[in-house]
CSV table of C-alpha atoms and ligand atoms in Angstrom, one decimal:
chain,number,residue,atom,x,y,z
A,1490,MET,CA,137.2,152.0,-3.5
A,1491,THR,CA,134.6,149.7,-1.6
A,1492,ALA,CA,132.9,146.6,-2.2
A,1493,ALA,CA,129.6,146.2,-4.0
A,1494,PRO,CA,126.9,144.6,-1.8
A,1495,GLN,CA,126.4,140.8,-1.5
A,1496,VAL,CA,123.1,139.5,0.0
A,1497,VAL,CA,122.7,136.3,2.0
A,1498,VAL,CA,119.2,135.3,3.2
A,1499,GLN,CA,118.2,133.0,5.9
A,1500,ALA,CA,114.9,131.4,6.6
A,1501,ASN,CA,114.2,133.1,9.9
A,1502,SER,CA,115.7,135.6,12.4
A,1503,ASP,CA,117.1,132.7,14.6
A,1504,LEU,CA,118.8,131.2,11.7
A,1505,LEU,CA,120.1,134.6,10.6
A,1506,ALA,CA,121.7,135.0,14.1
A,1507,ALA,CA,123.1,131.5,14.3
A,1508,ALA,CA,124.6,131.6,10.7
A,1509,THR,CA,126.1,134.9,11.3
A,1510,ALA,CA,127.5,133.9,14.4
A,1511,ALA,CA,129.1,130.9,12.7
A,1512,ARG,CA,130.3,133.2,10.0
A,1513,LEU,CA,131.9,135.5,12.5
A,1514,VAL,CA,133.8,132.7,14.2
A,1515,THR,CA,135.3,131.8,10.7
A,1516,ARG,CA,136.2,135.3,10.0
A,1517,LEU,CA,137.8,135.9,13.2
A,1518,VAL,CA,139.8,132.6,13.1
A,1519,ASP,CA,141.0,133.4,9.5
A,1520,ALA,CA,142.2,137.0,10.5
A,1521,GLN,CA,144.1,135.6,13.5
A,1522,ALA,CA,145.7,133.0,11.2
A,1523,ALA,CA,146.7,135.8,8.8
A,1524,LYS,CA,148.1,138.4,11.3
A,1525,GLY,CA,147.8,136.9,14.8
A,1526,SER,CA,144.9,139.1,15.9
A,1527,ALA,CA,141.3,140.1,14.9
A,1528,SER,CA,139.1,143.2,15.3
A,1529,VAL,CA,135.5,143.5,15.2
A,1530,VAL,CA,133.2,146.4,15.6
A,1531,LEU,CA,130.1,145.3,17.7
A,1532,THR,CA,126.5,146.7,17.1
A,1533,GLY,CA,123.6,147.4,19.4
A,1534,GLY,CA,120.0,146.3,18.6
A,1535,ARG,CA,118.1,142.9,18.8
A,1536,THR,CA,119.8,141.4,15.9
A,1537,GLY,CA,123.4,142.3,16.6
A,1538,THR,CA,123.0,141.2,20.2
A,1539,ALA,CA,121.4,137.9,19.2
A,1540,VAL,CA,124.4,137.2,17.1
A,1541,LEU,CA,126.6,137.6,20.2
A,1542,SER,CA,124.3,135.3,22.2
A,1543,GLN,CA,124.6,132.8,19.4
A,1544,LEU,CA,128.3,133.0,19.4
A,1545,LEU,CA,128.3,131.0,22.7
A,1546,ALA,CA,126.6,128.0,20.9
A,1547,VAL,CA,129.1,127.7,18.1
A,1548,PRO,CA,130.8,124.7,18.6
A,1549,ALA,CA,134.0,126.0,17.1
A,1550,LYS,CA,133.8,129.2,19.1
A,1551,ASP,CA,137.0,128.5,21.0
A,1552,ALA,CA,138.9,128.2,17.7
A,1553,VAL,CA,139.0,132.1,18.3
A,1554,ASP,CA,141.6,133.1,20.7
A,1555,TRP,CA,139.3,135.6,22.4
A,1556,SER,CA,142.2,137.2,24.1
A,1557,ARG,CA,143.5,138.3,20.9
A,1558,VAL,CA,140.4,140.0,19.5
A,1559,ASP,CA,140.0,143.6,19.6
A,1560,PHE,CA,136.5,144.7,20.3
A,1561,TYR,CA,135.0,148.1,19.3
A,1562,TRP,CA,131.6,149.5,19.1
A,1563,GLY,CA,130.0,151.2,16.2
A,1564,ASP,CA,127.8,153.1,18.5
A,1565,GLU,CA,126.7,153.5,21.9
A,1566,ARG,CA,123.8,155.0,23.9
A,1567,PHE,CA,125.3,157.7,26.0
A,1568,LEU,CA,124.0,156.3,29.3
A,1569,PRO,CA,125.6,155.7,32.8
A,1570,THR,CA,128.1,152.9,33.4
A,1571,GLY,CA,126.3,149.5,33.3
A,1572,HIS,CA,122.9,151.0,32.3
A,1573,PRO,CA,120.9,147.9,30.9
A,1574,ASP,CA,120.4,149.9,27.5
A,1575,ARG,CA,124.1,150.6,26.9
A,1576,ASN,CA,125.3,148.4,23.9
A,1577,GLU,CA,128.4,147.6,26.1
A,1578,THR,CA,126.3,146.0,28.8
A,1579,GLN,CA,124.3,144.0,26.6
A,1580,ALA,CA,127.5,142.8,24.6
A,1581,ARG,CA,129.1,141.8,27.9
A,1582,GLU,CA,126.1,140.0,29.1
A,1583,ALA,CA,125.7,138.1,25.8
A,1584,LEU,CA,129.3,137.4,25.1
A,1585,LEU,CA,132.2,139.2,26.6
A,1586,ASP,CA,131.5,138.0,30.1
A,1587,HIS,CA,131.5,134.4,28.9
A,1588,VAL,CA,134.7,134.1,26.8
A,1589,HIS,CA,138.3,134.8,27.7
A,1590,VAL,CA,138.7,138.1,26.4
A,1591,ASP,CA,141.6,140.5,27.2
A,1592,PRO,CA,140.0,143.3,29.1
A,1593,SER,CA,142.6,145.8,27.7
A,1594,ARG,CA,141.3,144.9,24.2
A,1595,VAL,CA,137.8,145.7,24.8
A,1596,TYR,CA,137.2,149.5,23.7
A,1597,ALA,CA,134.2,150.7,25.0
A,1598,MET,CA,132.8,154.1,24.2
A,1599,GLU,CA,132.6,156.4,27.4
A,1600,PRO,CA,129.4,156.3,29.5
A,1601,SER,CA,127.5,159.6,30.5
A,1602,ASP,CA,129.1,159.2,34.0
A,1603,GLY,CA,132.7,158.6,32.8
A,1604,LYS,CA,135.7,160.8,32.7
A,1605,PHE,CA,134.1,163.3,30.5
A,1606,GLY,CA,130.8,163.7,32.5
A,1607,ASP,CA,127.7,164.1,30.5
A,1608,ASP,CA,129.5,165.7,27.4
A,1609,PRO,CA,129.0,163.4,24.5
A,1610,ASP,CA,131.3,165.5,22.3
A,1611,LEU,CA,134.2,165.0,24.4
A,1612,ALA,CA,133.4,161.1,24.7
A,1613,ALA,CA,133.2,161.2,20.9
A,1614,SER,CA,136.5,163.0,20.5
A,1615,ALA,CA,138.1,160.6,23.0
A,1616,TYR,CA,137.1,157.6,21.0
A,1617,ALA,CA,138.3,159.0,17.7
A,1618,GLU,CA,141.7,159.5,19.5
A,1619,LEU,CA,141.5,156.0,20.6
A,1620,LEU,CA,141.0,154.9,17.1
A,1621,ALA,CA,143.8,157.0,15.7
A,1622,ALA,CA,146.0,155.6,18.3
A,1623,GLN,CA,145.2,152.1,17.3
A,1624,ALA,CA,145.5,152.5,13.8
A,1625,ARG,CA,148.9,151.4,12.1
A,1626,PRO,CA,150.7,152.8,9.0
A,1627,GLU,CA,149.2,150.1,6.8
A,1628,ASP,CA,145.8,151.4,7.8
A,1629,HIS,CA,146.4,154.5,6.0
A,1630,GLY,CA,144.3,156.7,8.1
A,1631,ASP,CA,143.2,157.5,11.7
A,1632,VAL,CA,141.0,154.4,12.0
A,1633,PRO,CA,142.1,150.6,12.3
A,1634,THR,CA,141.2,148.4,9.4
A,1635,PHE,CA,138.5,146.5,11.2
A,1636,ASP,CA,138.4,142.8,10.1
A,1637,VAL,CA,134.7,143.0,10.5
A,1638,CYS,CA,132.3,145.8,11.3
A,1639,LEU,CA,128.8,144.5,12.3
A,1640,LEU,CA,125.8,146.9,11.9
A,1641,GLY,CA,122.2,146.9,12.3
A,1642,VAL,CA,119.6,148.7,10.1
A,1643,GLY,CA,116.7,150.7,11.2
A,1644,GLU,CA,113.2,150.8,9.6
A,1645,GLU,CA,113.9,154.2,8.2
A,1646,GLY,CA,117.4,153.1,7.0
A,1647,HIS,CA,119.6,154.2,10.0
A,1648,THR,CA,122.7,152.3,10.9
A,1649,ALA,CA,124.9,152.8,14.0
A,1650,SER,CA,123.4,155.9,15.1
A,1651,ILE,CA,123.5,157.7,11.9
A,1652,PHE,CA,120.0,158.6,11.0
A,1653,PRO,CA,118.7,159.9,7.5
A,1654,SER,CA,119.3,163.7,6.9
A,1655,SER,CA,120.9,163.9,10.3
A,1656,PRO,CA,124.2,165.9,10.8
A,1657,ALA,CA,126.1,162.6,11.4
A,1658,VAL,CA,125.2,161.4,7.9
A,1659,TYR,CA,126.8,164.6,6.4
A,1660,GLU,CA,130.1,164.1,8.3
A,1661,THR,CA,132.9,163.6,5.9
A,1662,GLU,CA,135.9,164.5,8.3
A,1663,ARG,CA,135.4,163.1,11.8
A,1664,THR,CA,135.5,159.4,12.5
A,1665,VAL,CA,133.3,159.6,15.7
A,1666,VAL,CA,130.5,162.1,16.4
A,1667,ALA,CA,127.9,162.8,19.3
A,1668,VAL,CA,124.3,162.3,18.1
A,1669,ARG,CA,121.5,164.3,19.9
A,1670,ASN,CA,117.7,164.2,19.5
A,1671,CYS,CA,118.0,160.7,18.2
A,1672,PRO,CA,114.6,159.3,16.7
A,1673,LYS,CA,115.5,155.9,18.3
A,1674,PRO,CA,115.6,156.2,22.3
A,1675,PRO,CA,117.6,157.0,24.1
A,1676,PRO,CA,118.2,160.5,22.3
A,1677,THR,CA,122.0,161.0,22.9
A,1678,ARG,CA,124.4,158.6,21.6
A,1679,VAL,CA,128.0,158.4,20.1
A,1680,SER,CA,128.6,156.9,16.9
A,1681,LEU,CA,131.1,156.0,14.3
A,1682,THR,CA,130.7,157.9,11.0
A,1683,LEU,CA,130.4,156.5,7.6
A,1684,PRO,CA,133.9,157.3,6.8
A,1685,ALA,CA,135.1,155.6,9.6
A,1686,ILE,CA,132.8,152.6,8.9
A,1687,ARG,CA,134.1,152.5,5.2
A,1688,ARG,CA,137.8,152.0,6.6
A,1689,SER,CA,136.6,148.3,7.7
A,1690,SER,CA,137.7,145.5,5.6
A,1691,GLU,CA,134.3,143.8,5.7
A,1692,VAL,CA,131.0,145.6,6.8
A,1693,TRP,CA,128.2,143.1,7.6
A,1694,LEU,CA,124.6,144.6,7.7
A,1695,LEU,CA,122.5,142.4,9.6
A,1696,THR,CA,118.6,142.6,9.9
A,1697,GLY,CA,115.5,140.9,10.1
A,1698,GLY,CA,111.8,141.2,9.9
A,1699,GLU,CA,109.3,142.7,7.5
A,1700,SER,CA,109.4,146.2,8.9
A,1701,LYS,CA,113.1,146.4,7.5
A,1702,ALA,CA,112.2,145.4,4.0
A,1703,ALA,CA,111.7,148.8,2.6
A,1704,ALA,CA,114.9,150.4,3.9
A,1705,VAL,CA,116.9,147.0,2.7
A,1706,ALA,CA,115.2,147.4,-0.8
A,1707,MET,CA,116.1,151.1,-1.0
A,1708,ALA,CA,119.6,150.7,0.3
A,1709,LEU,CA,120.4,147.9,-2.3
A,1710,GLY,CA,118.2,149.7,-4.9
A,1711,GLY,CA,120.6,152.8,-5.3
A,1712,ALA,CA,119.2,155.1,-2.6
A,1713,GLY,CA,121.7,157.7,-1.4
A,1714,GLU,CA,123.3,157.6,2.1
A,1715,VAL,CA,121.5,160.8,3.2
A,1716,GLN,CA,118.2,159.2,2.5
A,1717,ILE,CA,119.4,155.6,3.7
A,1718,PRO,CA,122.6,155.8,5.8
A,1719,ALA,CA,122.9,152.0,5.7
A,1720,ALA,CA,123.5,152.5,1.9
A,1721,GLY,CA,126.7,154.3,2.8
A,1722,ALA,CA,128.0,151.4,4.9
A,1723,GLN,CA,130.5,149.6,2.7
A,1724,GLY,CA,133.6,147.6,3.3
A,1725,GLN,CA,136.9,147.8,1.6
A,1726,ARG,CA,137.0,144.2,0.6
A,1727,ARG,CA,133.4,143.2,1.3
A,1728,THR,CA,129.8,144.3,1.8
A,1729,LEU,CA,127.6,141.8,3.1
A,1730,TRP,CA,123.9,142.1,3.7
A,1731,LEU,CA,122.8,139.2,6.1
A,1732,LEU,CA,119.0,138.9,6.1
A,1733,ASP,CA,116.1,136.8,7.0
A,1734,ARG,CA,113.4,136.2,4.3
A,1735,ALA,CA,111.1,138.6,5.9
A,1736,ALA,CA,113.5,141.4,5.5
A,1737,ALA,CA,114.5,140.3,2.0
A,1738,THR,CA,111.0,140.3,0.4
A,1739,LYS,CA,111.7,143.4,-1.5
A,1740,VAL,CA,115.3,142.9,-2.4
A,1741,PRO,CA,116.0,143.8,-6.0
A,1742,HIS,CA,116.1,140.8,-8.4
A,1743,MET,CA,119.9,141.5,-9.3
A,1744,PHE,CA,120.6,140.2,-5.6
A,1745,GLN,CA,118.4,137.2,-5.7
A,1746,PRO,CA,120.4,134.0,-5.4
A,1747,PRO,CA,120.4,131.8,-8.6
A,1748,LEU,CA,117.5,129.4,-8.5
A,1749,ALA,CA,118.9,125.9,-7.2
B,1193,LIG,O1,122.3,151.3,19.4
B,1193,LIG,C1,121.5,150.9,18.6
B,1193,LIG,O2,120.3,151.0,18.7
B,1193,LIG,C2,122.1,150.2,17.2
B,1193,LIG,O3,123.2,150.4,17.0
B,1193,LIG,C3,121.1,150.4,16.0
B,1193,LIG,O4,121.8,150.9,14.9
B,1193,LIG,C4,120.5,149.2,15.8
B,1193,LIG,O5,121.4,148.1,15.3
B,1193,LIG,C5,119.3,149.3,14.8
B,1193,LIG,O6,118.5,150.2,15.3
B,1193,LIG,C6,118.5,147.8,14.5
B,1193,LIG,O7,118.1,147.5,15.8
B,1193,LIG,P1,117.4,146.2,15.7
B,1193,LIG,O8,118.2,145.0,15.4
B,1193,LIG,O9,116.9,146.1,17.1
B,1193,LIG,O10,116.2,146.3,14.8
C-alpha cells in the first residue's frame, strides 16, 4: 500500500529548493529523534543538487547529526571516480564535503573505473547487495525503509534513471539495474527500480520549470508508470510533489490548494 500524492507549490525554483531543504532538515531531525538515525536517497539533476546546496543555508541544519545519516543514491551516471557529472561528485561538492558525515555511511554507487570496471550490471548487483545488507527485519524486504527518497522528474516523465517504456520501468523483481542508451546523457547509468523506490517511507518528487508541467500533470492525472515513470514513485507513508509555480500550471484541480 502506498500513499496518494500530495502537492506543495512554491513561487519559484529558488524558493522550491530552499523550502525543500528546510523540510528535509526537519524530516531528518524527526527520524533521528524517533530511531537514532536517518536515511536519505539523493537525486541528481539541477533541482536535487540545488536542494543540497540550500541545506547549507538552513539555520537549523546542525540540528541534524550528520554523522548518523545514511546517504544513498537513487541513480548514478556510470562515469569514472570524481567525474564532475557524477551525482556523487555533485552531492559531495554541494553538501557532503561541508557537513560532518560519517564516510562509512555514504553509500555511493560504483564508478566505471571502480572494482567492477566498466560493467554497470555488476555495479548494479553490488548496490542491490548493499541495500539488502542494510535492510533490517522490520523493513520486510531487501531494501532499507528509506526515511525520504528525493527524486527529480524529467520532461518526458522519467525519474531516477527510469525512462518511459524502458526495460527499467518494467522491472518488478530487482531493486537496482543498469540502464543503457539513456535518452538523457550520459547514456549508461545505474538506477534504483520503482519497487525499490516504493519501499521508502516518504518519496519526494521535486521539479520546477514550465518544461515539466506536462509530465507533472500526467503523473498526477492518472498516467501509468510505463508512460510516466514518476507516476510510479510513491512512498509507503507519504508521496509529496514539491513544485514551483511554472511546473504546477497544469496540475489537476483536485490537487490545487484551497483558496486562502
Ligand atoms: O541523474 C539524473 O540526471 C537524475 O537522477 C535525473 O532523474 C534528474 O533528477 C531529472 O532528469 C531531473 O533533472 P533536472 O532537475 O536537472 O531537470
